[in-house]
Backbone as CSV, one residue per row, in Angstrom:
resi,resn,N_x,N_y,N_z,CA_x,CA_y,CA_z,C_x,C_y,C_z
1,MET,0.841,-1.192,0.000,0.000,0.000,0.000,0.878,1.245,0.000
2,THR,0.605,2.181,-0.900,1.385,3.400,-1.006,1.029,4.353,0.121
3,LEU,2.053,4.849,0.801,1.820,5.766,1.905,1.621,7.183,1.387
4,PRO,0.774,7.963,2.045,0.676,9.375,1.687,1.974,10.090,2.054
5,SER,2.260,11.188,1.433,3.461,11.948,1.746,3.307,12.656,3.089
6,TRP,4.385,12.737,3.840,4.349,13.422,5.131,4.099,14.914,4.960
7,GLN,4.318,15.429,3.740,4.119,16.849,3.484,2.671,17.201,3.150
8,GLU,1.846,16.172,2.906,0.435,16.418,2.614,-0.332,16.694,3.905
9,THR,-1.368,17.506,3.794,-2.203,17.798,4.959,-3.541,17.064,4.903
10,SER,-3.806,16.408,3.768,-5.035,15.626,3.653,-4.874,14.594,2.551
11,VAL,-5.635,13.516,2.682,-5.680,12.467,1.661,-7.148,12.248,1.332
12,GLY,-7.554,12.664,0.142,-8.969,12.605,-0.205,-9.762,13.504,0.719
13,ASN,-10.775,12.936,1.379,-11.586,13.708,2.326,-11.071,13.613,3.758
14,HIS,-9.961,12.891,3.920,-9.421,12.654,5.255,-8.274,13.618,5.531
15,LYS,-8.404,14.393,6.600,-7.368,15.340,6.987,-6.256,14.626,7.742
16,LEU,-5.017,14.946,7.400,-3.872,14.380,8.103,-3.447,15.337,9.210
17,GLY,-3.544,14.885,10.446,-3.126,15.709,11.573,-1.616,15.720,11.702
18,SER,-1.110,16.583,12.586,0.345,16.721,12.740,0.987,15.450,13.279
19,MET,0.280,14.686,14.128,0.847,13.429,14.631,1.007,12.422,13.499
20,ALA,-0.007,12.319,12.628,0.063,11.391,11.500,1.178,11.797,10.548
21,ARG,1.323,13.088,10.308,2.382,13.561,9.407,3.766,13.314,10.019
22,ALA,3.874,13.461,11.362,5.148,13.161,12.030,5.500,11.685,11.879
23,ALA,4.480,10.820,11.960,4.707,9.385,11.787,5.221,9.089,10.378
24,LEU,4.595,9.716,9.387,5.022,9.513,7.998,6.422,10.072,7.767
25,TRP,6.728,11.180,8.413,8.081,11.761,8.307,9.124,10.804,8.869
26,LEU,8.812,10.169,9.991,9.744,9.204,10.573,10.017,8.058,9.591
27,ILE,8.970,7.581,8.943,9.123,6.460,8.004,9.857,6.888,6.741
28,GLN,9.433,8.013,6.157,9.907,8.404,4.834,11.220,9.185,4.834
29,VAL,11.504,9.877,5.938,12.720,10.697,5.976,13.783,10.091,6.896
30,VAL,13.382,9.684,8.093,14.360,9.198,9.065,14.697,7.727,8.834
31,GLY,13.690,6.868,8.873,13.923,5.433,8.718,14.094,4.738,10.050
32,GLU,13.569,3.532,10.156,13.650,2.771,11.404,15.093,2.515,11.810
33,THR,15.354,2.587,13.100,16.643,2.416,13.790,17.569,3.615,13.595
34,LYS,17.165,4.613,12.832,18.025,5.773,12.551,17.830,6.875,13.591
35,ILE,18.813,7.767,13.664,18.826,8.855,14.639,18.414,10.173,13.978
36,PHE,17.654,10.970,14.702,17.321,12.322,14.267,17.364,13.231,15.490
37,THR,17.289,14.527,15.278,17.303,15.465,16.392,15.973,16.204,16.484
38,VAL,15.742,16.804,17.644,14.534,17.608,17.827,14.547,18.768,16.840
39,ALA,15.740,19.307,16.576,15.859,20.405,15.612,15.441,19.951,14.213
40,ASP,15.823,18.732,13.836,15.420,18.192,12.527,13.893,18.157,12.427
41,LEU,13.254,17.690,13.488,11.798,17.566,13.501,11.136,18.933,13.376
42,ARG,11.628,19.890,14.152,11.026,21.234,14.122,11.279,21.936,12.790
43,GLU,12.415,21.663,12.181,12.704,22.246,10.873,11.763,21.689,9.805
44,ALA,11.409,20.401,9.935,10.500,19.779,8.971,9.078,20.304,9.129
45,PHE,8.703,20.727,10.368,7.343,21.207,10.632,7.401,22.597,11.281
46,PRO,7.898,23.586,10.559,8.094,24.920,11.159,6.806,25.611,11.591
47,ASP,5.700,25.229,10.997,4.434,25.908,11.294,3.563,25.155,12.292
48,VAL,4.073,24.052,12.826,3.294,23.234,13.765,3.812,23.458,15.182
49,ALA,2.973,24.027,16.030,3.368,24.260,17.421,3.467,22.934,18.169
50,GLN,4.513,22.806,18.975,4.712,21.617,19.824,4.720,20.324,19.008
51,ILE,5.400,20.330,17.872,5.438,19.133,17.040,6.121,17.976,17.761
52,ASP,7.088,18.281,18.634,7.752,17.198,19.380,6.766,16.512,20.332
53,ARG,5.831,17.294,20.880,4.808,16.695,21.739,3.849,15.843,20.910
54,ARG,3.518,16.302,19.717,2.651,15.520,18.836,3.316,14.185,18.492
55,MET,4.615,14.225,18.261,5.334,12.996,17.935,5.358,12.037,19.123
56,ARG,5.498,12.582,20.333,5.501,11.719,21.523,4.184,10.966,21.654
57,GLY,3.099,11.577,21.143,1.807,10.924,21.203,1.765,9.612,20.451
58,LEU,2.714,9.398,19.541,2.756,8.151,18.781,3.019,6.945,19.682
59,ARG,3.619,7.174,20.835,3.913,6.068,21.752,2.638,5.371,22.202
60,ASP,1.532,6.117,22.234,0.255,5.510,22.631,-0.277,4.549,21.579
61,TYR,0.351,4.539,20.419,-0.110,3.680,19.316,0.968,2.670,18.902
62,GLY,1.872,2.370,19.848,2.859,1.322,19.615,4.141,1.754,18.946
63,TRP,4.316,3.053,18.710,5.557,3.536,18.111,6.624,3.646,19.183
64,GLU,7.828,3.210,18.863,8.926,3.261,19.834,9.954,4.275,19.370
65,ILE,10.125,5.323,20.159,11.058,6.402,19.858,11.898,6.623,21.106
66,SER,13.185,6.340,21.036,14.056,6.391,22.212,14.709,7.753,22.383
67,THR,14.960,8.112,23.636,15.719,9.309,23.976,17.042,8.873,24.609
68,ALA,17.841,9.842,25.031,19.139,9.533,25.643,18.976,8.760,26.946
69,ARG,17.823,8.867,27.574,17.617,8.150,28.834,17.437,6.656,28.613
70,GLU,16.843,6.289,27.483,16.680,4.870,27.185,17.838,4.318,26.372
71,ASP,18.492,5.179,25.589,19.573,4.749,24.695,20.828,5.554,25.014
72,PRO,21.790,4.984,25.749,22.985,5.727,26.177,23.865,6.212,25.028
73,GLU,23.634,5.711,23.817,24.425,6.161,22.676,23.961,7.523,22.153
74,LEU,22.778,7.966,22.594,22.212,9.203,22.080,22.645,10.414,22.901
75,LEU,22.746,11.562,22.238,22.966,12.832,22.906,21.611,13.376,23.362
76,PRO,21.607,14.352,24.294,20.329,14.848,24.833,19.328,15.304,23.780
77,GLN,19.786,15.901,22.693,18.871,16.404,21.673,18.566,15.371,20.585
78,GLU,19.119,14.189,20.716,18.916,13.161,19.696,17.791,12.197,20.083
79,ARG,17.159,11.631,19.073,16.135,10.608,19.248,16.428,9.475,18.257
80,ARG,16.008,8.279,18.633,16.148,7.169,17.699,14.760,6.601,17.387
81,PHE,14.439,6.540,16.100,13.184,5.936,15.663,13.408,4.431,15.624
82,VAL,12.925,3.730,16.635,13.199,2.305,16.793,12.286,1.464,15.901
83,THR,10.987,1.637,16.070,10.060,0.835,15.272,8.718,1.529,15.164
84,ARG,7.996,1.276,14.091,6.699,1.886,13.870,5.589,1.089,14.532
85,GLY,4.478,1.749,14.782,3.316,1.098,15.378,2.126,1.165,14.444
86,LYS,0.972,1.563,14.957,-0.242,1.615,14.148,-0.126,2.658,13.030
87,ASP,-0.833,2.398,11.942,-0.866,3.343,10.815,-1.831,4.475,11.167
88,VAL,-1.337,5.454,11.918,-2.204,6.496,12.464,-2.748,7.446,11.393
89,TRP,-2.231,7.366,10.177,-2.749,8.197,9.085,-3.993,7.571,8.437
90,VAL,-4.291,6.323,8.793,-5.471,5.636,8.261,-6.673,5.992,9.122
91,PRO,-7.801,6.379,8.533,-8.989,6.732,9.319,-9.358,5.633,10.313
92,GLY,-9.549,6.032,11.564,-9.928,5.084,12.609,-8.753,4.557,13.410
93,GLN,-7.538,4.559,12.826,-6.370,4.028,13.527,-5.870,4.968,14.621
94,ALA,-6.142,6.260,14.456,-5.652,7.230,15.433,-6.691,7.565,16.482
95,LYS,-7.722,6.730,16.588,-8.723,6.929,17.635,-8.054,6.824,18.991
96,GLY,-8.432,7.689,19.902,-7.792,7.722,21.212,-7.805,6.373,21.900
97,PRO,-6.671,5.939,22.474,-6.619,4.662,23.181,-7.624,4.638,24.321
98,SER,-8.164,3.450,24.599,-9.195,3.337,25.639,-8.685,3.776,26.996
99,HIS,-7.361,3.590,27.248,-6.847,3.966,28.558,-6.739,5.474,28.727
100,LYS,-7.019,6.240,27.639,-6.963,7.687,27.737,-8.313,8.294,28.125
101,SER,-9.300,7.448,28.384,-10.612,7.959,28.740,-10.511,8.787,30.020
102,SER,-11.446,9.699,30.206,-11.368,10.653,31.299,-11.436,9.964,32.655
103,ILE,-10.817,10.608,33.637,-10.795,10.112,35.008,-11.741,10.984,35.818
104,THR,-12.615,10.372,36.591,-13.589,11.133,37.375,-12.905,11.783,38.580
105,ASN,-13.565,12.779,39.151,-13.020,13.451,40.330,-12.888,12.484,41.500
106,ALA,-13.854,11.563,41.632,-13.793,10.577,42.724,-12.588,9.662,42.549
107,GLN,-12.341,9.216,41.314,-11.188,8.364,41.048,-9.886,9.116,41.330
108,ARG,-9.847,10.375,40.892,-8.644,11.191,41.087,-8.340,11.357,42.578
109,ALA,-9.359,11.656,43.364,-9.162,11.847,44.801,-8.692,10.558,45.475
110,LYS,-9.261,9.423,45.063,-8.899,8.136,45.652,-7.444,7.773,45.329
111,VAL,-7.021,7.991,44.091,-5.651,7.666,43.685,-4.659,8.556,44.421
112,MET,-4.948,9.855,44.488,-4.022,10.779,45.159,-3.896,10.461,46.645
113,GLN,-5.010,10.071,47.262,-4.964,9.706,48.681,-4.118,8.453,48.877
114,ALA,-4.288,7.460,48.000,-3.516,6.216,48.102,-2.025,6.469,47.876
115,ASP,-1.702,7.468,47.063,-0.303,7.785,46.761,0.284,8.825,47.702
116,GLY,-0.479,9.172,48.753,0.032,10.120,49.736,0.155,11.530,49.204
117,HIS,-0.582,11.847,48.131,-0.529,13.174,47.506,0.909,13.545,47.121
118,LEU,1.612,12.545,46.591,2.989,12.735,46.126,3.113,12.218,44.700
119,CYS,3.942,12.867,43.895,4.232,12.368,42.550,4.988,11.061,42.676
120,ARG,4.494,9.997,42.044,5.123,8.689,42.139,6.299,8.552,41.184
121,THR,6.679,9.647,40.537,7.862,9.621,39.684,9.024,10.350,40.350
122,CYS,8.776,11.589,40.819,9.871,12.358,41.430,9.696,12.549,42.937
123,GLY,8.488,12.260,43.471,8.271,12.340,44.909,7.835,13.694,45.436
124,ILE,7.649,14.668,44.555,7.301,16.011,45.004,5.834,16.069,45.429
125,ALA,5.525,16.973,46.374,4.156,17.143,46.859,3.491,18.316,46.154
126,ALA,2.178,18.341,46.178,1.436,19.426,45.538,1.813,20.765,46.159
127,GLY,2.099,21.771,45.317,2.447,23.103,45.796,3.889,23.260,46.224
128,GLU,4.641,22.168,46.260,6.045,22.229,46.646,6.878,22.758,45.485
129,ALA,7.870,23.584,45.780,8.711,24.153,44.735,9.735,23.130,44.258
130,TYR,9.984,23.113,42.953,11.035,22.256,42.413,12.403,22.806,42.817
131,GLU,13.443,21.990,42.635,14.779,22.402,43.063,15.261,23.656,42.355
132,ASP,14.798,23.870,41.103,15.231,25.071,40.387,14.520,26.323,40.895
133,GLY,13.491,26.139,41.750,12.813,27.272,42.344,11.955,28.087,41.402
134,VAL,11.780,27.599,40.181,11.058,28.372,39.171,9.547,28.201,39.310
135,THR,9.105,26.976,39.489,7.671,26.699,39.549,7.344,25.801,40.734
136,GLN,6.052,25.717,41.027,5.567,24.823,42.072,4.829,23.659,41.436
137,ALA,4.857,22.538,42.110,4.296,21.304,41.543,2.774,21.328,41.541
138,VAL,2.216,20.848,40.444,0.786,20.619,40.315,0.605,19.136,40.024
139,LEU,-0.197,18.454,40.823,-0.363,17.011,40.671,-1.549,16.659,39.784
140,ASN,-1.361,15.638,38.967,-2.413,15.073,38.141,-2.480,13.577,38.406
141,VAL,-3.442,12.920,37.808,-3.506,11.463,37.836,-3.320,10.964,36.418
142,ALA,-2.346,10.085,36.224,-2.039,9.534,34.909,-2.298,8.033,34.912
143,ARG,-2.322,7.465,33.712,-2.460,6.012,33.583,-1.122,5.437,33.134
144,ARG,-0.607,4.498,33.905,0.699,3.906,33.611,0.522,2.472,33.120
145,GLN,1.201,2.144,32.031,1.091,0.801,31.460,1.815,-0.209,32.331
146,VAL,1.107,-1.297,32.669,1.662,-2.332,33.546,1.467,-3.698,32.893
147,THR,2.565,-4.457,32.783,2.484,-5.849,32.339,2.299,-6.719,33.572
148,LEU,1.184,-7.453,33.628,0.841,-8.247,34.806,1.536,-9.607,34.788
149,THR,1.381,-10.358,35.864,2.063,-11.649,35.996,1.584,-12.677,34.976
150,ASP,0.368,-12.507,34.459,-0.125,-13.452,33.456,0.237,-13.032,32.028
151,GLY,1.024,-11.960,31.920,1.470,-11.500,30.606,0.555,-10.481,29.960
152,SER,-0.630,-10.269,30.521,-1.549,-9.284,29.955,-1.082,-7.872,30.311
153,VAL,-1.515,-6.899,29.517,-1.112,-5.503,29.715,-2.336,-4.680,30.101
154,THR,-2.198,-3.885,31.138,-3.284,-3.025,31.579,-2.723,-1.642,31.860
155,HIS,-3.594,-0.699,32.195,-3.167,0.646,32.566,-3.739,0.968,33.942
156,GLN,-2.860,1.261,34.896,-3.270,1.541,36.258,-2.995,3.012,36.575
157,MET,-3.871,3.602,37.385,-3.761,5.029,37.679,-2.702,5.304,38.737
158,VAL,-1.993,6.419,38.554,-0.915,6.791,39.451,-0.842,8.315,39.514
159,THR,-0.435,8.847,40.664,-0.275,10.285,40.821,1.049,10.730,40.205
160,GLU,0.998,11.804,39.432,2.197,12.297,38.751,2.086,13.809,38.598
161,CYS,3.190,14.519,38.802,3.166,15.967,38.645,3.194,16.323,37.160
162,GLN,2.784,17.555,36.857,2.715,17.977,35.460,4.071,17.908,34.778
163,ARG,5.135,18.246,35.507,6.465,18.260,34.887,6.886,16.850,34.476
164,CYS,6.677,15.876,35.343,7.029,14.497,34.990,6.122,13.974,33.882
165,GLY,4.850,14.411,33.896,3.919,13.971,32.871,4.285,14.452,31.491
166,ARG,5.027,15.569,31.419,5.450,16.098,30.118,6.734,15.448,29.629
167,GLY,7.353,14.592,30.441,8.602,13.947,30.054,8.414,12.931,28.945
168,THR,9.551,12.485,28.390,9.508,11.543,27.270,9.944,10.139,27.658
169,VAL,10.218,9.936,28.946,10.710,8.626,29.382,9.562,7.619,29.440
170,ASP,9.827,6.429,28.943,8.843,5.349,29.024,8.800,4.835,30.464
171,ARG,7.670,5.013,31.139,7.552,4.615,32.536,6.698,3.361,32.709
172,SER,6.566,2.596,31.642,5.784,1.362,31.746,6.445,0.404,32.734
173,VAL,5.627,-0.422,33.363,6.090,-1.317,34.432,5.918,-2.766,34.001
174,HIS,6.960,-3.592,34.242,6.888,-5.027,33.963,6.880,-5.735,35.312
175,LEU,5.686,-5.999,35.835,5.541,-6.530,37.188,6.261,-7.861,37.404
176,PRO,6.211,-8.827,36.466,6.938,-10.090,36.686,8.434,-9.881,36.912
177,GLN,9.012,-8.877,36.235,10.438,-8.592,36.411,10.718,-8.088,37.822
178,VAL,9.829,-7.225,38.329,9.991,-6.718,39.698,9.900,-7.864,40.701
179,LEU,8.886,-8.715,40.542,8.701,-9.837,41.478,9.851,-10.833,41.397
180,SER,10.394,-11.033,40.198,11.521,-11.943,40.030,12.750,-11.441,40.778
181,ARG,12.980,-10.138,40.718,14.137,-9.582,41.418,13.942,-9.663,42.937
182,ILE,12.698,-9.543,43.388,12.437,-9.702,44.821,12.764,-11.121,45.270
183,GLU,12.390,-12.115,44.443,12.661,-13.522,44.774,14.154,-13.806,44.890
184,SER,14.978,-13.026,44.183,16.429,-13.270,44.197,17.127,-12.599,45.382
185,LEU,16.390,-11.836,46.181,16.998,-11.144,47.319,17.357,-12.121,48.436
186,ALA,18.416,-11.778,49.148,18.775,-12.523,50.354,17.746,-12.212,51.437
187,PRO,17.557,-13.087,52.431,16.541,-12.863,53.482,16.649,-11.491,54.151
188,LEU,17.894,-11.050,54.460,18.069,-9.752,55.127,17.635,-8.616,54.196
189,GLU,18.024,-8.705,52.918,17.635,-7.671,51.947,16.119,-7.633,51.793
190,ARG,15.507,-8.789,51.751,14.048,-8.867,51.610,13.350,-8.233,52.814
191,SER,13.901,-8.462,54.006,13.331,-7.903,55.222,13.421,-6.379,55.222
192,VAL,14.569,-5.866,54.787,14.756,-4.411,54.726,13.781,-3.795,53.726
193,LEU,13.684,-4.406,52.550,12.766,-3.900,51.520,11.324,-3.947,52.012
194,SER,10.962,-5.002,52.718,9.609,-5.137,53.242,9.281,-3.994,54.190
195,GLY,10.254,-3.595,55.008,10.048,-2.470,55.922,9.832,-1.173,55.176
196,TRP,10.629,-0.966,54.114,10.451,0.252,53.305,9.066,0.277,52.661
197,VAL,8.639,-0.882,52.158,7.331,-0.959,51.486,6.199,-0.677,52.472
198,LYS,6.282,-1.250,53.670,5.231,-1.052,54.675,5.126,0.408,55.089
199,ASN,6.274,1.086,55.182,6.276,2.499,55.578,6.134,3.436,54.384
200,ASP,6.185,2.848,53.167,6.180,3.638,51.933,7.249,4.717,51.977
201,GLN,8.385,4.365,52.577,9.472,5.319,52.723,10.759,4.555,52.968
202,ARG,11.807,4.988,52.316,13.100,4.352,52.544,13.780,5.001,53.740
203,THR,14.263,4.182,54.639,15.035,4.684,55.776,16.512,4.425,55.515
204,TYR,17.343,5.359,55.942,18.776,5.269,55.671,19.538,4.881,56.930
205,SER,20.501,3.988,56.766,21.348,3.594,57.888,22.363,4.705,58.156
206,SER,23.012,4.650,59.320,24.023,5.658,59.656,25.177,5.622,58.656
207,LEU,25.506,4.424,58.145,26.577,4.329,57.146,26.190,5.047,55.856
208,GLU,24.929,4.887,55.417,24.479,5.542,54.196,24.470,7.060,54.365
209,VAL,24.088,7.534,55.558,24.103,8.962,55.828,25.532,9.501,55.773
210,LEU,26.457,8.772,56.395,27.865,9.185,56.380,28.433,9.175,54.960
211,TRP,28.059,8.177,54.185,28.524,8.110,52.799,28.030,9.329,52.012
212,GLY,26.780,9.700,52.223,26.240,10.872,51.558,26.989,12.136,51.960
213,MET,27.321,12.263,53.249,28.076,13.424,53.719,29.480,13.434,53.119
214,TYR,30.110,12.254,53.072,31.456,12.151,52.511,31.486,12.583,51.046
215,ARG,30.479,12.204,50.281,30.455,12.507,48.847,30.340,14.001,48.576
216,THR,29.897,14.776,49.569,29.770,16.227,49.377,31.064,16.970,49.688
217,LEU,32.062,16.274,50.250,33.288,16.937,50.691,34.221,17.251,49.524
218,PRO,34.989,18.350,49.631,36.040,18.632,48.639,37.123,17.564,48.706
219,ASP,37.959,17.532,47.685,38.971,16.486,47.564,39.884,16.415,48.783
220,GLU,40.347,17.553,49.261,41.283,17.554,50.394,40.623,16.971,51.639
221,SER,39.366,17.332,51.861,38.648,16.809,53.022,38.356,15.320,52.874
222,ARG,38.096,14.855,51.624,37.877,13.418,51.405,39.136,12.632,51.738
223,ARG,40.307,13.197,51.427,41.569,12.516,51.756,41.756,12.431,53.266
224,THR,41.329,13.484,53.984,41.424,13.471,55.442,40.568,12.350,56.027
225,VAL,39.367,12.198,55.489,38.477,11.135,55.943,39.082,9.774,55.625
226,ALA,39.650,9.627,54.427,40.255,8.349,54.028,41.415,8.000,54.949
227,ASP,42.228,8.993,55.307,43.353,8.745,56.200,42.853,8.345,57.577
228,ALA,41.757,8.988,58.042,41.200,8.662,59.367,40.708,7.221,59.394
229,LEU,40.092,6.766,58.280,39.612,5.395,58.219,40.770,4.403,58.171
230,ASP,41.884,4.816,57.586,43.068,3.938,57.530,43.849,3.934,58.826
231,GLY,43.445,4.805,59.760,44.120,4.844,61.049,45.343,5.717,61.075
232,THR,45.588,6.505,59.987,46.731,7.398,59.931,46.305,8.780,60.344
233,ASP,47.244,9.640,60.651,46.937,10.983,61.115,48.010,11.947,60.626
234,HIS,47.601,13.123,60.165,48.554,14.147,59.696,48.647,15.241,60.728
């Protein structure tokens, strides 16, 4: 089947949206497994606002596009078009995924209460200022893709701040992998993890606190600490 050109805005009576055109651009200009930059994308669509956000929407339709966080070979401004998903330029294929259906106020309140009114990605609380001090956190409820123990895939609701929600990192969860790693823990490690889970908070030992303090020291002071641990004195 011949694909429409990524430069077209409509095919017959069907209008091609910016997400569909971005998908066609990836196929026709970039090519699967190839690298492109955000600048390349914006140059191709100079008149489309937030074209990079439109392209990220392709992930909801099975398209895999990696960033430097998933692919260590990439630079921060680079992306890799890994593989294509649904033919979103075909009428009906770009219909919103079922997991994107609206969340009721009751559901939102219940999820936020269960999550302690904290972003489950970065841990920030509602109204709390980010480290850069520029903005304050606003919490939303998002749907996160989870692979269950029986191999089926579902979407479960989770609290997430707006800043994390705008990120490009794939936050899907593979539950069998998590449970498998728990099974491989030594009894003491399992006990410690169980305590963290019950309290929904990690507690730090005195050694971990000291290690954190040591890592903040200048080089000369780190050498002093190293000498003290070796039993030497200057």
